Coordinates of C-alpha atoms (C1' of nucleotides) in Angstrom, one line a residue:
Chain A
X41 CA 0.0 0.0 0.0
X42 CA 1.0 3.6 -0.7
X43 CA 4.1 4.7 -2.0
X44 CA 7.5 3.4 -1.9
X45 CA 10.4 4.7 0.0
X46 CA 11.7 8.0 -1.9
X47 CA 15.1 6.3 -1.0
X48 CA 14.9 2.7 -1.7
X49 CA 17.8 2.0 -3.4
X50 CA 19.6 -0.1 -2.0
X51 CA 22.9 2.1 -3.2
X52 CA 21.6 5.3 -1.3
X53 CA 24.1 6.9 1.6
X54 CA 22.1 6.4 5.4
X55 CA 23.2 8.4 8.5
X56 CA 25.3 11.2 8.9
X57 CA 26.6 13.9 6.3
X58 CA 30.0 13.7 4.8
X59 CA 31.9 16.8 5.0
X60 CA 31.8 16.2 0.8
X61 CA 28.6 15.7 0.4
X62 CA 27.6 18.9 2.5
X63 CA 30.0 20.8 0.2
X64 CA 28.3 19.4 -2.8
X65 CA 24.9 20.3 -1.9
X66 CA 25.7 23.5 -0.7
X67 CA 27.4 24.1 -4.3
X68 CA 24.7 23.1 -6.0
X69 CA 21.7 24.8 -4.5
X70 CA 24.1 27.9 -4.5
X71 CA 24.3 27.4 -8.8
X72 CA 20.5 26.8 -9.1
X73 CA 18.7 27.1 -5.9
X74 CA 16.3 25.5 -3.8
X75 CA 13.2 22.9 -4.9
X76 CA 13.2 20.0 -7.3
X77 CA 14.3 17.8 -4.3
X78 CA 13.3 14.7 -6.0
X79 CA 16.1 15.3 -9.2
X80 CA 18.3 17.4 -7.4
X81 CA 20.4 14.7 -5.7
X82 CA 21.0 13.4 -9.2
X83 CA 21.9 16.4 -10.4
X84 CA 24.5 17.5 -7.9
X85 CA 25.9 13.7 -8.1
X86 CA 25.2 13.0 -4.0
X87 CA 24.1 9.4 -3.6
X88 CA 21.2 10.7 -1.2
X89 CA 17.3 10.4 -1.6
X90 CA 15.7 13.9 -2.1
X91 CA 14.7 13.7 1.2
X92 CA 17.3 13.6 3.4
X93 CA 18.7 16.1 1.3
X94 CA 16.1 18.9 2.0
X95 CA 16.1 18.0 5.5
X96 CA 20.2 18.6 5.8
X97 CA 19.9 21.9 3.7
X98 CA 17.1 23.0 5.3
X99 CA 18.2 21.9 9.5
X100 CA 22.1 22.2 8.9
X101 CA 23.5 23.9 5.6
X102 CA 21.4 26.9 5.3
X103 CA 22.9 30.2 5.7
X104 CA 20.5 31.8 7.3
X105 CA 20.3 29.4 10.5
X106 CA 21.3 30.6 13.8
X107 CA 23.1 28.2 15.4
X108 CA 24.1 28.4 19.1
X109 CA 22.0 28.7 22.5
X110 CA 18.2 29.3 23.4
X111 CA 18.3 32.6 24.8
X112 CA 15.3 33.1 27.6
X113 CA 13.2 35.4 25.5
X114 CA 13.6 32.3 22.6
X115 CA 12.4 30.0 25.3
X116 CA 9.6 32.1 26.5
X117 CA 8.2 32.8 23.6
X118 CA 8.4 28.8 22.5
X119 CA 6.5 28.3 25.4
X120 CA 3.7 30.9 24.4
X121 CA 3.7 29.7 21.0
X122 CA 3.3 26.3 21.9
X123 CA 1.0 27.4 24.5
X124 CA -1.6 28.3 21.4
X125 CA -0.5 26.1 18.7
X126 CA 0.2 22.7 20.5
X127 CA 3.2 21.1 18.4
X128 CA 3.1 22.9 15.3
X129 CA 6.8 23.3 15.4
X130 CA 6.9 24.8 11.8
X131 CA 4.1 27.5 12.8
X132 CA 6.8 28.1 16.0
X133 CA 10.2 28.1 14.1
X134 CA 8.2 30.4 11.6
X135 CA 8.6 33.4 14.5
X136 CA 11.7 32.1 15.1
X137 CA 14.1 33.4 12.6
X138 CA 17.0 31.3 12.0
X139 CA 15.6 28.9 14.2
X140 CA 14.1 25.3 12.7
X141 CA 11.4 22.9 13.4
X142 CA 13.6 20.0 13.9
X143 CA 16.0 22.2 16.2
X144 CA 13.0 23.4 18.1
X145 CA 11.2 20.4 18.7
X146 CA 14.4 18.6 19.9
X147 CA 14.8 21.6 22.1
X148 CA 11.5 21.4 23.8
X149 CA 12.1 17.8 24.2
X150 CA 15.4 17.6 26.3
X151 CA 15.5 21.4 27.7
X152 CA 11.7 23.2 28.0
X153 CA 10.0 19.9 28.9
X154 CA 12.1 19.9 32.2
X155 CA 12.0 23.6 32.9
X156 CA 8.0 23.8 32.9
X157 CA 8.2 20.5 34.9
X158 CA 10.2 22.5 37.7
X159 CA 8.0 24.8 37.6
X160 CA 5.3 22.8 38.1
X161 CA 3.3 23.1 35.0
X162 CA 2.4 20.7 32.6
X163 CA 4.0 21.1 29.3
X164 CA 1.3 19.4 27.1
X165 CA -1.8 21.4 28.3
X166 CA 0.4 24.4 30.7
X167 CA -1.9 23.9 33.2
X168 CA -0.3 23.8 36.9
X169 CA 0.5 19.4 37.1
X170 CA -2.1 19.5 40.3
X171 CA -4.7 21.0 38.4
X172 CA -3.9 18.6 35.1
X173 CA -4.4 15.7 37.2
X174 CA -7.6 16.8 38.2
X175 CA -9.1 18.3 35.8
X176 CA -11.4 15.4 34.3
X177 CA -11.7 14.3 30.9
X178 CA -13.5 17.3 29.2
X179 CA -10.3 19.5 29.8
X180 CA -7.6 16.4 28.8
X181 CA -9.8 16.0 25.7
X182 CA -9.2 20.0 24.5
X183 CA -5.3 19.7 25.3
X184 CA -5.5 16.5 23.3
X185 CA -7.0 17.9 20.6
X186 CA -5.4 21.2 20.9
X187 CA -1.6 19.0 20.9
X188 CA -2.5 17.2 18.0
X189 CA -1.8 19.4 14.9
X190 CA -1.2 16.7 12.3
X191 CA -4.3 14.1 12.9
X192 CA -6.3 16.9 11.3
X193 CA -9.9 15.0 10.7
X194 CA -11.7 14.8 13.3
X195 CA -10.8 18.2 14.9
X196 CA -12.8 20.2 13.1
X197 CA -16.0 18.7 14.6
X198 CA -14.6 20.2 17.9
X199 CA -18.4 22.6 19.2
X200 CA -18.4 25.4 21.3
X201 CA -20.9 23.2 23.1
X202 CA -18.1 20.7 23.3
X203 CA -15.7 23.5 25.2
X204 CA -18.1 25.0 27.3
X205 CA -18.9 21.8 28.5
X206 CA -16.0 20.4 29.9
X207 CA -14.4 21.8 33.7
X208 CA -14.8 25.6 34.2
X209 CA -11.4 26.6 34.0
X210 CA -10.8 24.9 30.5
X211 CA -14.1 27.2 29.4
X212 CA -13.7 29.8 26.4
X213 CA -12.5 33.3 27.8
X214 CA -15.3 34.5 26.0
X215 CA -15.5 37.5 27.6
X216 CA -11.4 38.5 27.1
X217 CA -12.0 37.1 23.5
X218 CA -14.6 39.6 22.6
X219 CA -12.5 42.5 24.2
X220 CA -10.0 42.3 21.8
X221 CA -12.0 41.5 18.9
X222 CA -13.8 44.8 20.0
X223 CA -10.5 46.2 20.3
X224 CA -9.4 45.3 16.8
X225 CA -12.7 46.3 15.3
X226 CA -12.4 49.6 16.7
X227 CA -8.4 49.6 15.2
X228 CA -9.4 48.8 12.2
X229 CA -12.0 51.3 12.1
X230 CA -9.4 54.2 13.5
X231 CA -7.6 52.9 10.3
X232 CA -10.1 53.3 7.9
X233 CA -10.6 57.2 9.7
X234 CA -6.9 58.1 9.2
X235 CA -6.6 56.2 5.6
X236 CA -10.0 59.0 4.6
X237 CA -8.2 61.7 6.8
X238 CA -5.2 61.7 4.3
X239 CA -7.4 61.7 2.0
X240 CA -5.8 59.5 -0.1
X241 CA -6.9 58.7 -3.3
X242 CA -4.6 55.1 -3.7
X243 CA -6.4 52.3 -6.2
X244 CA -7.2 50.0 -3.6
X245 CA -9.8 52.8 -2.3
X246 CA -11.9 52.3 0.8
X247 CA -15.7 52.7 1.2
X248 CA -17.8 53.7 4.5
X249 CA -21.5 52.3 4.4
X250 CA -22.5 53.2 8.3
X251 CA -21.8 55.1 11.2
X252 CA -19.6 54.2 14.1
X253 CA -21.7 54.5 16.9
X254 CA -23.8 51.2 17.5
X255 CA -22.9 49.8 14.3
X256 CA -19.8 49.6 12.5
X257 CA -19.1 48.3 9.0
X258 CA -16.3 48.6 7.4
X259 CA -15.3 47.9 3.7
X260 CA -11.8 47.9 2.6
X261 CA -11.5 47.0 -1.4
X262 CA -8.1 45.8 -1.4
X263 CA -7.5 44.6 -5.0
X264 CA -9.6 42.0 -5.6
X265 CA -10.6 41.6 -2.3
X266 CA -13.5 42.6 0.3
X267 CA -12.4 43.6 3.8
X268 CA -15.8 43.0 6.4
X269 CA -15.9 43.9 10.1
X270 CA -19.2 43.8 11.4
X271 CA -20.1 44.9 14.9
X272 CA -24.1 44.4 15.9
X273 CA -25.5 46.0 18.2
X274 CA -25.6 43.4 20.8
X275 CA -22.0 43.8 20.6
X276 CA -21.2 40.1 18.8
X277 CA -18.6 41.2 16.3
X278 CA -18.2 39.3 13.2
X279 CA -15.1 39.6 10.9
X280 CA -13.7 37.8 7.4
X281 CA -10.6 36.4 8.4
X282 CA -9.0 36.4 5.0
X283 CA -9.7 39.8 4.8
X284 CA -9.1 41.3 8.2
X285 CA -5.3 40.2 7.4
X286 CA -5.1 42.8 4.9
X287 CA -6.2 45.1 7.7
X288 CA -3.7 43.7 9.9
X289 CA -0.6 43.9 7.4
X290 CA -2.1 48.2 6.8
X291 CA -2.1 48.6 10.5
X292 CA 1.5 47.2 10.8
X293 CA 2.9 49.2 8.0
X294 CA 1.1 52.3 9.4
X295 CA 3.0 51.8 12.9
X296 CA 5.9 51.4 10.9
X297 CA 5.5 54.7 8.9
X298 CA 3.6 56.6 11.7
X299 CA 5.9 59.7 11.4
X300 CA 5.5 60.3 7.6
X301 CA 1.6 60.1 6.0
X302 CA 3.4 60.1 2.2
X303 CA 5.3 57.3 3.0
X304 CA 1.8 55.6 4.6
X305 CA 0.5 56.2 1.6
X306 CA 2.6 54.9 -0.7
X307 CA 3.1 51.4 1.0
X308 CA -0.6 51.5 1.9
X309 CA -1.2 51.7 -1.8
X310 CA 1.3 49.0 -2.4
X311 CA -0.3 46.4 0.3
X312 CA -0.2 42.8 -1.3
X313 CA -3.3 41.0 -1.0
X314 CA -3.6 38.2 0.9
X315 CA -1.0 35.6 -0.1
X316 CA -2.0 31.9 -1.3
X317 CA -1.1 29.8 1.9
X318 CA -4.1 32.4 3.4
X319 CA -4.7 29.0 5.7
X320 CA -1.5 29.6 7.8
X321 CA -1.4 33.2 7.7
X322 CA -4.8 33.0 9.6
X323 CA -3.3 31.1 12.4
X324 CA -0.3 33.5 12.4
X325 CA -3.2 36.6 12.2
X326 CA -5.3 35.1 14.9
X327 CA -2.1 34.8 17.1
X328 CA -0.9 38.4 16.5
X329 CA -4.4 39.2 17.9
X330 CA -4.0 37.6 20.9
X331 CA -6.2 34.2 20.1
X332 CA -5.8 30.7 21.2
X333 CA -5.8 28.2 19.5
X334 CA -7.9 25.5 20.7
X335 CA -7.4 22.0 18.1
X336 CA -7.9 23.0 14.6
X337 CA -6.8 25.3 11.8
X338 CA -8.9 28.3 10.6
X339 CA -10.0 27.5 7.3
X340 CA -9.4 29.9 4.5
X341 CA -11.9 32.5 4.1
X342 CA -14.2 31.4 6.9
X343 CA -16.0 33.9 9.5
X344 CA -14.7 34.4 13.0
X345 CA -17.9 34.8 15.4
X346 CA -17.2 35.4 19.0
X347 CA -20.4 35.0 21.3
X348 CA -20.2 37.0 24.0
X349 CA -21.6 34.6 26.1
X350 CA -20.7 31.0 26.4
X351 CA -24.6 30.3 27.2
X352 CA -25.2 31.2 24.1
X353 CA -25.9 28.8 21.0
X354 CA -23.4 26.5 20.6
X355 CA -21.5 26.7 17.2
X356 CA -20.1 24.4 15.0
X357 CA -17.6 26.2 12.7
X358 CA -14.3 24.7 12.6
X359 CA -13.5 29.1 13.3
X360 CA -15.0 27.8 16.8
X361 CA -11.8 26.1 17.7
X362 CA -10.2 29.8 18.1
X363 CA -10.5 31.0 21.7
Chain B
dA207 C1' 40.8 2.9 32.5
dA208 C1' 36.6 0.8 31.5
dG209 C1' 31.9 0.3 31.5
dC210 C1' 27.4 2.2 32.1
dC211 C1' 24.0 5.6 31.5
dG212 C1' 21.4 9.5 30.1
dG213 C1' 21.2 13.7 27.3
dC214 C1' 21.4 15.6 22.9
dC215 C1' 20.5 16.1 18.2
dA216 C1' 20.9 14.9 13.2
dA217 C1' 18.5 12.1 10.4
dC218 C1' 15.0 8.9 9.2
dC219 C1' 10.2 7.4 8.6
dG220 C1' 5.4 7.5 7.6
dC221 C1' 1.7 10.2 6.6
dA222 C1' -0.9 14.2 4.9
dC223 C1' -1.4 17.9 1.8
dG224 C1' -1.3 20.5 -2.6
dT225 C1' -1.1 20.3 -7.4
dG226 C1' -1.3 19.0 -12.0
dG227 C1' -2.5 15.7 -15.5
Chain C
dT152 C1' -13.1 12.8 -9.8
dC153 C1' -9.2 10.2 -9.4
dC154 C1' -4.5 9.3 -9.2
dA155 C1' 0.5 10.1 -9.1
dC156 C1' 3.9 12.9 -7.6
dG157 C1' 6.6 16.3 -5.0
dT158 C1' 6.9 18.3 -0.8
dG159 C1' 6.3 19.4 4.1
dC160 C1' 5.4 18.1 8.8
dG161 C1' 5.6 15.8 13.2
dG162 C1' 7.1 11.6 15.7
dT163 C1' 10.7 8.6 16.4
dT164 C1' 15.3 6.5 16.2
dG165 C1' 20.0 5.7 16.8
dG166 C1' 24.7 7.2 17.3
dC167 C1' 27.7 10.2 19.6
dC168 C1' 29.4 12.3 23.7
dG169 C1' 30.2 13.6 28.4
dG170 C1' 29.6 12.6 33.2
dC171 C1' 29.5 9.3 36.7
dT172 C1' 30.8 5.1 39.2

DNA sequence: AAGCCGGCCAACCGCACGTGG
DNA sequence: TCCACGTGCGGTTGGCCGGCT
């Protein structure tokens, strides 16, 4: 069944790197770059499957790796990232420049799993160990599903319902959530006020169909795309993912370019649209915000709806999985 | 000095996903 | 829609190394 080994000749190299074969790779991918993985060992005469050959550029050879000691902040903020994403080591070395998967997963492993253990917290669910062992199967089930990235299926059937149901403490912080979803609403809408207040008059223009006060809607035509936030009046706030990240790269280059409005304006008018893998950039969006990830990924172009009340009607989005 | 043991980490393996035919 | 293929990801393995007895 399935595939054969990528590397099942039985004349392949196994185990570790000759000093040769690092300087042949190198040489290579330096004359034609990365990709083709499958040919490439061929091509630069290594007798290596394509596999282990990305794997050694990409964990050892590359140039832009940083090689040396965790500092603290590195370890703090792999604990906060694994905190929301569970082990999604890619999604963590991906705000860890120079930093890899491989080296970061080995890392947790031998040196972070010991230091949250000292201090008394469980490294799989950071919950205090005391409270871990006693908090019943509703909450186990959640840091199960939350730690278990690659078995993708079944986790999107995850329910509000489902959350709120298990022990108190792992309940959605429904009430924090909706704070700074308000918050970013209102961010958003500041940016849509100081992108009219320049008056600006860039291709990707911006239209205003309501007020501010109980209601707030704003439309951002970014290229070929529609930006919606949506804030009822029972203060439930609904926003397009997908789209919101355009908001979020406009409100990043505006803090970048605070002190000059022509230079706001010219990147403003130069903002990409949302890039292809808009799947992970969600997840990195939805972090930036200050979200949790609880189990699954946030589909592409889905709708975020945050109930301010966890008595409310359960839903079943997979989008419900974000805290 | 020799043997044992545990930590570390590079590399492997199997599976899932995305894409193109 | 299905299938094959290339690629990426996360879990696991196994060899090396240093400390301890």
């Amino acid at each position: 069944m399935g595939r054969s080994p990528c590397c099942e000749s039985e004349h392949m190299n196994k185990g570790a790197w000759s000093k040769e074969e690092d300087e042949r790779l190198i040489a290579y991918i330096k004359r034609h770059g990365e990709g083709c993985w499958r040919s490439l060992p061929k091509a630069a005469g290594l007798l290596r499957c394509g596999k282990s050959c990305r794997l050694r550029w990409i964990n050892y050879l590359r140039p832009d790796l940083r090689r040396g000691n965790f500092s603290d902040d590195e370890d703090e903020l792999i604990i906060t990232l694994h905190s929301l994403l569970g082990n999604k080591w890619s999604l963590i070395a991906a705000r860890l420049p120079g930093r890899t998967d491989n080296e970061i997963k080995n890392y947790w492993n031998t040196h972070i799993k010991r230091k949250l253990h000292a201090r008394g917290i469980d490294p799989q669910t950071h919950r205090p160990l005391d409270y871990t062992n006693a908090a019943g199967a509703g909450a186990a089930a959640i840091c199960a599903n939350a730690n278990n990235g690659s078995k993708k299926a079944e986790s999107h059937s995850t329910t509000y319902e489902e959350l709120s149901s298990s022990s108190s403490s792992a309940r959605l912080p429904a009430a924090a959530a909706k704070e700074r979803l308000n918050s970013f609403a209102s961010t958003a809408v500041a940016v849509r006020e100081e992108e009219e207040s320049t008056n600006n008059s860039m291709s990707s223009g911006v239209t205003t169909t309501t007020t501010i006060a109980e209601e707030v809607q704003v439309q951002l035509i970014n290229n070929k795309n529609l930006i919606n936030v949506h804030k009822d009046t029972d203060g439930d706030v609904d926003l397009d993912l997908s789209l919101c990240l355009s908001i979020h790269r406009r409100q990043t280059i505006i803090r970048n370019n605070s002190t000059s409005s022509t230079a706001s304006t010219e990147l403003l008018s130069s903002a990409t649209p949302p890039p292809a893998n808009t799947h992970r950039d969600h997840e990195v969006l939805l972090l930036s915000l200050g979200f949790r990830h609880g189990g699954c990924s946030a589909p592409a172009a889905t709708t975020l709806d945050l109930l301010s009340d966890p008595s409310s009607p359960p839903i079943s989005r997979a989008s419900s999985c974000w805290l």
